CSV table of C-alpha atoms in Angstrom, one decimal:
chain,number,residue,atom,x,y,z
A,1,MET,CA,-91.1,-5.3,-21.5
A,2,ALA,CA,-92.2,-5.9,-18.0
A,3,ASP,CA,-94.4,-8.8,-19.2
A,4,ALA,CA,-91.4,-10.2,-21.1
A,5,LYS,CA,-89.3,-10.0,-18.0
A,6,ALA,CA,-91.9,-11.8,-16.1
A,7,GLU,CA,-92.3,-14.4,-18.7
A,8,ILE,CA,-88.6,-14.9,-18.7
A,9,SER,CA,-88.4,-14.9,-15.0
A,10,THR,CA,-91.3,-17.1,-14.6
A,11,PRO,CA,-89.9,-20.0,-16.6
A,12,ASN,CA,-86.7,-19.7,-14.6
A,13,HIS,CA,-88.5,-19.7,-11.3
A,14,ALA,CA,-90.6,-22.7,-12.3
A,15,ALA,CA,-87.4,-24.7,-13.5
A,16,LYS,CA,-85.7,-24.7,-10.0
A,17,PRO,CA,-87.9,-27.2,-8.2
A,18,PRO,CA,-87.3,-30.1,-10.5
A,19,GLU,CA,-83.4,-29.7,-10.0
A,20,LYS,CA,-83.7,-30.4,-6.2
A,21,LYS,CA,-85.1,-34.0,-6.7
A,22,PRO,CA,-82.1,-35.5,-8.3
A,23,ARG,CA,-79.8,-34.1,-5.6
A,24,SER,CA,-81.8,-35.8,-2.8
A,25,LYS,CA,-81.7,-39.0,-4.5
A,26,ARG,CA,-78.0,-38.9,-4.9
A,27,ALA,CA,-77.6,-38.3,-1.2
A,28,ILE,CA,-79.7,-41.1,-0.3
A,29,VAL,CA,-77.8,-43.5,-2.5
A,30,LEU,CA,-74.5,-42.0,-1.4
A,31,GLY,CA,-75.6,-42.5,2.4
A,32,ALA,CA,-76.7,-46.1,1.6
A,33,LEU,CA,-73.4,-46.9,0.1
A,34,VAL,CA,-71.5,-45.5,3.1
A,35,CYS,CA,-73.7,-47.5,5.5
A,36,ILE,CA,-73.0,-50.6,3.4
A,37,ALA,CA,-69.3,-49.9,3.4
A,38,VAL,CA,-69.3,-49.5,7.3
A,39,LEU,CA,-71.2,-52.7,7.8
A,40,CYS,CA,-68.8,-54.5,5.5
A,41,CYS,CA,-65.9,-53.1,7.4
A,42,GLY,CA,-67.4,-54.1,10.7
A,43,ALA,CA,-68.1,-57.5,9.5
A,44,LEU,CA,-64.6,-58.0,8.4
A,45,LEU,CA,-63.3,-56.5,11.7
A,46,MET,CA,-65.5,-58.8,13.7
A,47,LYS,CA,-64.5,-61.8,11.6
A,48,GLY,CA,-60.8,-61.0,12.3
A,49,ILE,CA,-61.4,-60.7,16.0
A,50,LEU,CA,-63.4,-63.9,16.1
A,51,ASN,CA,-60.7,-65.6,14.0
A,52,ARG,CA,-58.0,-64.3,16.2
A,53,ASP,CA,-59.7,-65.6,19.4
A,54,ALA,CA,-60.3,-68.9,17.9
A,55,ALA,CA,-56.7,-69.3,16.6
A,56,PRO,CA,-54.7,-72.1,18.5
A,57,ALA,CA,-51.9,-71.0,20.9
A,58,ALA,CA,-48.4,-70.9,19.5
A,59,LYS,CA,-46.4,-74.1,20.4
A,60,PRO,CA,-43.6,-73.2,22.8
A,61,THR,CA,-40.0,-73.6,21.7
A,62,GLU,CA,-38.6,-76.8,23.0
A,63,SER,CA,-35.6,-76.3,25.4
A,64,THR,CA,-32.2,-77.8,24.5
A,65,THR,CA,-30.3,-76.7,27.5
A,66,GLY,CA,-30.6,-77.9,31.1
A,67,VAL,CA,-29.4,-76.2,34.3
A,68,VAL,CA,-28.5,-77.7,37.7
A,69,ARG,CA,-28.0,-76.1,41.1
A,70,LEU,CA,-24.4,-77.4,41.8
A,71,GLN,CA,-24.3,-76.6,45.6
A,72,GLU,CA,-27.6,-78.5,46.2
A,73,LEU,CA,-26.3,-81.5,44.1
A,74,VAL,CA,-22.9,-81.5,46.0
A,75,GLN,CA,-24.8,-81.5,49.4
A,76,ALA,CA,-27.1,-84.3,48.1
A,77,HIS,CA,-24.2,-86.5,47.2
A,78,PRO,CA,-23.7,-89.6,49.5
A,79,GLU,CA,-20.1,-88.6,50.0
A,80,TYR,CA,-20.9,-85.0,51.1
A,81,GLU,CA,-20.8,-85.8,54.8
A,82,ARG,CA,-17.3,-87.5,54.5
A,83,LEU,CA,-16.2,-84.4,52.6
A,84,GLN,CA,-17.3,-82.1,55.4
A,85,THR,CA,-15.4,-84.3,57.9
A,86,LEU,CA,-12.2,-84.0,55.8
A,87,MET,CA,-12.6,-80.2,55.5
A,88,ALA,CA,-13.0,-80.0,59.4
A,89,GLU,CA,-9.9,-82.1,59.8
A,90,ARG,CA,-8.1,-79.8,57.4
A,91,ALA,CA,-9.2,-76.7,59.3
A,92,GLU,CA,-8.1,-78.3,62.6
A,93,LEU,CA,-4.7,-79.3,61.1
A,94,LYS,CA,-4.1,-75.8,59.7
A,95,SER,CA,-4.9,-74.3,63.1
A,96,ARG,CA,-2.5,-76.8,64.8
A,97,LEU,CA,0.2,-76.1,62.3
A,98,LYS,CA,-0.2,-72.3,62.8
A,99,GLN,CA,0.2,-72.6,66.6
A,100,SER,CA,3.3,-74.8,66.2
A,101,LEU,CA,4.9,-72.2,63.7
A,102,ASP,CA,4.1,-69.3,65.8
A,103,VAL,CA,6.3,-70.6,68.7
A,104,PRO,CA,9.9,-69.4,68.2
A,105,LEU,CA,12.3,-72.2,67.7
A,106,THR,CA,15.5,-70.2,68.6
A,107,VAL,CA,17.1,-70.2,71.9
A,108,GLN,CA,19.2,-67.4,73.5
A,109,PRO,CA,22.7,-68.3,74.4
A,110,VAL,CA,23.7,-68.6,78.1
A,111,ALA,CA,24.8,-65.3,79.6
A,112,VAL,CA,25.0,-65.2,83.4
A,113,ASP,CA,26.0,-61.7,84.6
A,114,SER,CA,28.7,-61.9,87.4
A,115,LYS,CA,28.1,-58.4,88.8
A,116,PRO,CA,25.3,-59.6,91.2
A,117,PHE,CA,27.6,-62.2,92.7
A,118,ASP,CA,30.6,-59.8,92.8
A,119,ASP,CA,28.4,-57.1,94.5
A,120,SER,CA,27.2,-59.7,97.0
A,121,VAL,CA,30.9,-60.7,97.9
A,122,TRP,CA,31.9,-57.0,98.3
A,123,GLN,CA,28.9,-56.2,100.4
A,124,LYS,CA,29.6,-59.1,102.9
A,125,ASN,CA,33.3,-58.2,103.1
A,126,ALA,CA,32.5,-54.5,103.6
A,127,GLN,CA,30.1,-55.3,106.5
A,128,ASP,CA,32.8,-57.7,108.1
A,129,VAL,CA,35.5,-55.1,107.6
A,130,ILE,CA,33.5,-52.3,109.2
A,131,GLY,CA,32.4,-54.6,112.1
A,132,ARG,CA,35.9,-55.8,112.9
A,133,ARG,CA,37.3,-52.4,112.5
A,134,PHE,CA,34.7,-51.0,115.0
A,135,GLU,CA,35.8,-53.7,117.6
A,136,LEU,CA,39.5,-52.9,117.1
A,137,GLU,CA,38.9,-49.2,117.4
A,138,ARG,CA,36.9,-49.7,120.5
A,139,ALA,CA,39.8,-51.9,122.0
A,140,GLN,CA,42.3,-49.4,120.9
A,141,LYS,CA,40.4,-46.5,122.5
A,142,LYS,CA,40.1,-48.5,125.7
A,143,ALA,CA,43.8,-49.1,125.8
A,144,ALA,CA,44.7,-45.5,125.2
A,145,ALA,CA,42.3,-44.4,128.1
A,146,ASP,CA,44.0,-46.9,130.3
A,147,TYR,CA,47.5,-45.7,129.4
A,148,LYS,CA,46.5,-42.2,129.7
A,149,ALA,CA,45.0,-42.7,133.1
A,150,ALA,CA,48.3,-44.5,134.1
A,151,THR,CA,50.6,-41.8,132.9
A,152,GLU,CA,48.7,-38.6,133.4
A,153,ALA,CA,50.2,-37.9,136.8
A,154,ASP,CA,53.8,-38.2,135.4
A,155,TYR,CA,52.7,-35.9,132.5
A,156,LYS,CA,51.4,-33.3,134.9
A,157,ALA,CA,54.6,-33.6,137.1
A,158,GLN,CA,56.8,-32.9,134.0
A,159,SER,CA,54.5,-30.0,132.9
A,160,ASN,CA,54.8,-28.5,136.4
A,161,ALA,CA,58.6,-28.9,136.4
A,162,ILE,CA,58.8,-27.0,133.2
A,163,ASN,CA,56.6,-24.2,134.6
A,164,GLU,CA,58.7,-24.0,137.8
A,165,GLU,CA,61.9,-23.6,135.6
A,166,TYR,CA,60.6,-20.4,134.0
A,167,LEU,CA,58.5,-19.3,137.0
A,168,ASN,CA,61.2,-17.3,138.9
A,169,ALA,CA,62.6,-15.6,135.8
A,170,ILE,CA,59.2,-14.7,134.4
A,171,LEU,CA,58.0,-13.4,137.8
A,172,ASN,CA,61.1,-11.1,138.3
A,173,ILE,CA,60.5,-9.6,134.9
A,174,LYS,CA,56.9,-9.0,135.6
A,175,ILE,CA,57.8,-7.4,139.0
A,176,LYS,CA,60.1,-5.1,137.3
A,177,LEU,CA,57.6,-4.0,134.7
A,178,ASP,CA,55.0,-3.5,137.3
A,179,ASN,CA,57.4,-1.2,139.2
A,180,ARG,CA,58.8,0.5,136.2
A,181,GLU,CA,57.9,4.0,137.3
A,182,ALA,CA,59.4,3.5,140.9
A,183,MET,CA,62.5,2.0,139.3
A,184,ARG,CA,62.6,4.8,136.8
A,185,LEU,CA,63.2,2.4,133.9
A,186,THR,CA,63.8,3.8,130.5
A,187,ASP,CA,61.8,2.9,127.4
A,188,ASP,CA,64.6,0.7,126.1
A,189,VAL,CA,64.9,-1.2,129.3
A,190,ILE,CA,61.0,-1.7,129.4
A,191,ALA,CA,61.1,-2.8,125.7
A,192,LYS,CA,64.0,-5.3,126.4
A,193,LEU,CA,62.1,-6.7,129.5
A,194,ASN,CA,58.9,-7.2,127.4
A,195,ALA,CA,61.0,-8.9,124.7
A,196,ASP,CA,62.6,-11.2,127.4
A,197,LEU,CA,59.2,-12.0,128.9
A,198,ASP,CA,57.7,-13.0,125.5
A,199,GLU,CA,60.7,-15.1,124.7
A,200,LEU,CA,60.5,-16.9,128.1
A,201,GLU,CA,56.8,-17.6,127.8
A,202,ALA,CA,57.2,-18.8,124.2
A,203,GLU,CA,60.0,-21.1,125.2
A,204,ARG,CA,57.9,-22.4,128.1
A,205,GLY,CA,54.8,-22.9,125.8
A,206,GLY,CA,56.9,-24.7,123.2
A,207,ARG,CA,58.3,-27.2,125.8
A,208,GLN,CA,54.7,-27.7,127.1
A,209,ILE,CA,53.4,-28.4,123.6
A,210,ALA,CA,56.3,-30.7,122.9
A,211,LEU,CA,55.7,-32.6,126.2
A,212,TYR,CA,52.0,-32.9,125.5
A,213,ARG,CA,52.6,-34.2,121.9
A,214,GLN,CA,55.1,-36.7,123.2
A,215,TRP,CA,52.6,-38.0,125.8
A,216,GLN,CA,49.8,-38.3,123.1
A,217,ALA,CA,52.2,-40.1,120.8
A,218,GLU,CA,53.1,-42.6,123.6
A,219,ILE,CA,49.4,-43.1,124.4
A,220,GLN,CA,48.7,-43.8,120.5
A,221,ALA,CA,51.7,-46.1,120.2
A,222,TYR,CA,50.7,-48.0,123.2
A,223,ALA,CA,47.0,-48.3,122.0
A,224,GLU,CA,48.2,-49.5,118.5
A,225,GLN,CA,50.7,-51.9,120.1
A,226,SER,CA,48.0,-53.4,122.2
A,227,VAL,CA,45.7,-54.2,119.3
A,228,ALA,CA,48.6,-54.9,116.7
A,229,LYS,CA,48.3,-58.7,117.2
A,230,GLU,CA,44.6,-58.7,117.0
A,231,PHE,CA,44.7,-56.5,114.0
A,232,ALA,CA,47.1,-58.9,112.1
A,233,THR,CA,44.9,-61.8,113.1
A,234,SER,CA,41.8,-60.1,111.9
A,235,ARG,CA,43.4,-59.0,108.6
A,236,ALA,CA,44.4,-62.6,107.9
A,237,ASP,CA,40.9,-63.9,108.8
A,238,MET,CA,39.3,-61.2,106.6
A,239,GLU,CA,41.4,-62.2,103.6
A,240,GLN,CA,40.6,-65.8,104.1
A,241,LEU,CA,37.0,-65.1,104.5
A,242,LYS,CA,37.0,-62.9,101.3
A,243,ASN,CA,38.6,-65.8,99.3
A,244,GLN,CA,36.1,-68.2,100.8
A,245,ARG,CA,33.2,-66.0,99.8
A,246,GLU,CA,34.6,-65.3,96.3
A,247,ALA,CA,34.9,-69.2,95.8
A,248,GLU,CA,31.2,-69.5,97.0
A,249,ALA,CA,30.0,-66.7,94.7
A,250,ALA,CA,31.9,-68.3,91.7
A,251,LYS,CA,30.2,-71.7,92.6
A,252,ALA,CA,26.8,-70.1,92.9
A,253,GLN,CA,27.3,-68.4,89.5
A,254,SER,CA,28.4,-71.8,88.0
A,255,GLU,CA,25.3,-73.4,89.4
A,256,ALA,CA,23.0,-70.7,88.0
A,257,GLN,CA,24.8,-71.0,84.7
A,258,GLN,CA,24.2,-74.8,84.8
A,259,ARG,CA,20.6,-74.3,85.6
A,260,ASP,CA,20.3,-72.0,82.6
A,261,ILE,CA,22.0,-74.6,80.4
A,262,THR,CA,19.6,-77.3,81.6
A,263,ALA,CA,16.7,-75.0,81.0
A,264,ILE,CA,17.9,-74.2,77.5
A,265,THR,CA,18.5,-77.8,76.8
A,266,ALA,CA,14.9,-78.5,77.8
A,267,ARG,CA,13.6,-75.7,75.6
A,268,MET,CA,15.7,-76.9,72.7
A,269,ASN,CA,14.4,-80.4,73.1
A,270,GLU,CA,10.8,-79.0,73.4
A,271,SER,CA,11.4,-76.9,70.2
A,272,ALA,CA,12.8,-79.9,68.4
A,273,ALA,CA,9.7,-81.9,69.5
A,274,LYS,CA,7.4,-79.2,68.3
A,275,GLN,CA,9.3,-78.8,65.0
A,276,GLN,CA,8.9,-82.6,64.5
A,277,GLN,CA,5.2,-82.3,65.3
A,278,ALA,CA,4.9,-79.4,62.9
A,279,VAL,CA,6.5,-81.5,60.2
A,280,ALA,CA,4.1,-84.5,60.9
A,281,THR,CA,1.1,-82.2,61.0
A,282,GLN,CA,2.2,-80.7,57.6
A,283,THR,CA,2.4,-84.2,56.1
A,284,MET,CA,-1.0,-85.1,57.5
A,285,LEU,CA,-2.4,-81.8,56.1
A,286,HIS,CA,-0.9,-82.6,52.7
A,287,GLU,CA,-2.5,-86.1,52.8
A,288,ASN,CA,-5.8,-84.6,53.9
A,289,GLU,CA,-5.9,-82.1,51.1
A,290,GLN,CA,-5.1,-84.8,48.6
A,291,GLN,CA,-8.1,-86.8,49.8
A,292,ILE,CA,-10.3,-83.7,49.7
A,293,LEU,CA,-9.2,-82.9,46.1
A,294,ALA,CA,-9.9,-86.6,45.1
A,295,LEU,CA,-13.3,-86.7,46.8
A,296,GLU,CA,-14.3,-83.4,45.3
A,297,SER,CA,-13.2,-84.7,41.9
A,298,LYS,CA,-15.3,-87.9,42.4
A,299,ILE,CA,-18.3,-86.1,43.6
A,300,LEU,CA,-18.1,-83.7,40.5
A,301,ASN,CA,-17.5,-86.7,38.2
A,302,ASP,CA,-20.7,-88.4,39.7
A,303,ILE,CA,-22.8,-85.4,39.3
A,304,ALA,CA,-21.5,-85.0,35.6
A,305,SER,CA,-22.3,-88.6,34.9
A,306,LYS,CA,-25.9,-88.4,36.3
A,307,ALA,CA,-26.4,-85.0,34.6
A,308,ALA,CA,-25.3,-86.6,31.3
A,309,LYS,CA,-27.9,-89.4,31.8
A,310,VAL,CA,-30.7,-86.8,32.3
A,311,ALA,CA,-29.5,-84.9,29.3
A,312,ILE,CA,-29.9,-87.9,27.2
A,313,LEU,CA,-33.4,-88.5,28.5
A,314,HIS,CA,-34.5,-84.9,27.8
A,315,HIS,CA,-32.5,-84.6,24.4
A,316,PHE,CA,-30.5,-81.7,25.8
A,317,THR,CA,-27.4,-80.5,24.0
A,318,LEU,CA,-26.0,-78.8,27.0
A,319,ILE,CA,-26.3,-78.9,30.8
A,320,VAL,CA,-24.8,-75.9,32.7
A,321,CYS,CA,-24.0,-75.6,36.4
A,322,ASP,CA,-25.3,-72.8,38.6
A,323,PRO,CA,-22.8,-71.5,39.8
A,324,ALA,CA,-20.3,-72.3,37.0
A,325,ARG,CA,-16.5,-72.5,37.3
A,326,SER,CA,-14.8,-69.2,36.9
A,327,LEU,CA,-12.2,-69.1,34.2
A,328,THR,CA,-10.0,-66.9,36.4
A,329,SER,CA,-9.6,-69.7,38.8
A,330,LEU,CA,-7.7,-71.7,36.1
A,331,LEU,CA,-4.9,-69.1,35.9
A,332,PRO,CA,-1.7,-69.4,37.8
A,333,ASP,CA,-1.6,-68.0,41.3
A,334,GLY,CA,0.4,-64.9,40.2
A,335,LEU,CA,-2.1,-63.9,37.6
A,336,ARG,CA,-5.2,-64.8,39.5
A,337,PRO,CA,-7.2,-61.7,40.8
A,338,ALA,CA,-7.6,-61.3,44.5
A,339,ALA,CA,-10.8,-62.9,45.8
A,340,GLY,CA,-13.5,-60.8,47.4
A,341,PRO,CA,-17.2,-60.3,47.8
A,342,ASP,CA,-17.6,-59.1,44.2
A,343,VAL,CA,-15.0,-61.2,42.5
A,344,PRO,CA,-15.6,-64.9,43.5
A,345,GLU,CA,-12.4,-67.0,43.2
A,346,ARG,CA,-13.7,-70.2,41.8
A,347,TYR,CA,-17.4,-69.9,40.9
A,348,VAL,CA,-19.8,-67.4,39.1
A,349,LYS,CA,-23.4,-67.0,38.6
A,350,THR,CA,-24.8,-68.7,35.5
A,351,VAL,CA,-27.1,-66.7,33.3
A,352,SER,CA,-29.6,-68.5,31.1
A,353,VAL,CA,-32.5,-67.4,29.1
A,354,ASN,CA,-34.2,-70.7,28.1
A,355,ALA,CA,-33.1,-73.5,30.3
A,356,THR,CA,-34.7,-76.2,32.1
A,357,ASP,CA,-33.9,-76.8,35.8
A,358,VAL,CA,-33.3,-80.6,36.2
A,359,THR,CA,-31.7,-80.5,39.6
A,360,ASP,CA,-34.2,-82.7,41.4
A,361,GLU,CA,-34.0,-85.3,38.7
A,362,VAL,CA,-30.2,-85.5,39.0
A,363,LYS,CA,-30.7,-85.7,42.9
A,364,ASP,CA,-32.9,-88.7,42.3
A,365,GLU,CA,-30.2,-90.3,40.1
A,366,LEU,CA,-27.6,-89.8,42.8
A,367,ALA,CA,-29.9,-91.2,45.5
A,368,ALA,CA,-30.7,-94.2,43.3
A,369,ASP,CA,-27.0,-95.1,42.6
A,370,PRO,CA,-24.9,-94.5,45.7
A,371,PRO,CA,-21.1,-95.0,45.6
A,372,THR,CA,-19.8,-98.5,46.0
A,373,PRO,CA,-17.2,-99.5,48.8
A,374,ALA,CA,-14.7,-100.0,46.1
A,375,ASP,CA,-15.1,-96.4,45.0
A,376,ASP,CA,-14.8,-95.3,48.6
A,377,ALA,CA,-11.5,-97.2,49.1
A,378,ALA,CA,-10.1,-95.8,45.7
A,379,THR,CA,-11.0,-92.3,46.9
A,380,LYS,CA,-9.2,-92.6,50.3
A,381,ASN,CA,-6.2,-94.3,48.7
A,382,SER,CA,-5.9,-91.5,46.2
């Protein structure tokens, strides 16, 4: 059994080496095929690369649109300098018109206040009255002093006579009162004597006061009488002087009013002249703006004509301006948006993907064909 097993195992063991040889050949064949495939792919890839490098460049698409820089063309136009002159004249005319309109054309009515003139008359009259009254009072006081000095002795004599009339009676009563004890006077008698004494002294004092008042009245009457004529004359003179001054004040007021009327007339004439000048300036401004519009239209028409010629040479179907006219500028004033740094009023930037700039060519066309004098005269007349 062991031999049998060995026999059996021996053939099996000997049969294994022959099976390895076909597997090694297949691997070699398979590797060779892979190398060939890699080489073929590399060759194909290299061929594609070489063909791509050797391929001719693609022909660029021919442009059918031209673009011109409008501002440069306007500045290059032969009439641009005259356009700048007209615009400077327009700015100067607008400034002149604004200054003339800022001046008020109305004139205030004449109204001269009479109070200063009335106050002046009253002041002068008051000074004259006070001065004249002071002179009269001084003269009156002097007359009173003279009359008093002349009549004072008589007054004193009359006063002494009154005192003498009552002197004895008063003296007797006082003696009795002083000797009341020696004379053994009763209280009733003493009371009656005191009453009589008071009555006599009061009567004497009353007569003295009446005499003094009469004397003072005579002095005052004499003093007034002494200046009565001067007072009447002074009053008449003062009234005449017052009337004269009132007439002078009225004349001065009338002259001041006349001066104001003359000044107002001059201002009215000046205002009328300025108004006429403003109307003339406004007419000149209108004519200037018409010339500017006509010249701008001519310049744009010339640029459009030269651009059309260049477009024919290049076979363009369209030439656009940079910047281009804004559609909002064609709206009425009430619907047009307010102009600002972000919203131009008339022109906007042109956006183009494939356009040829022919600005220099149009410049050459403008320089080669300047405007004729006939065109110039037509622009000015328009």
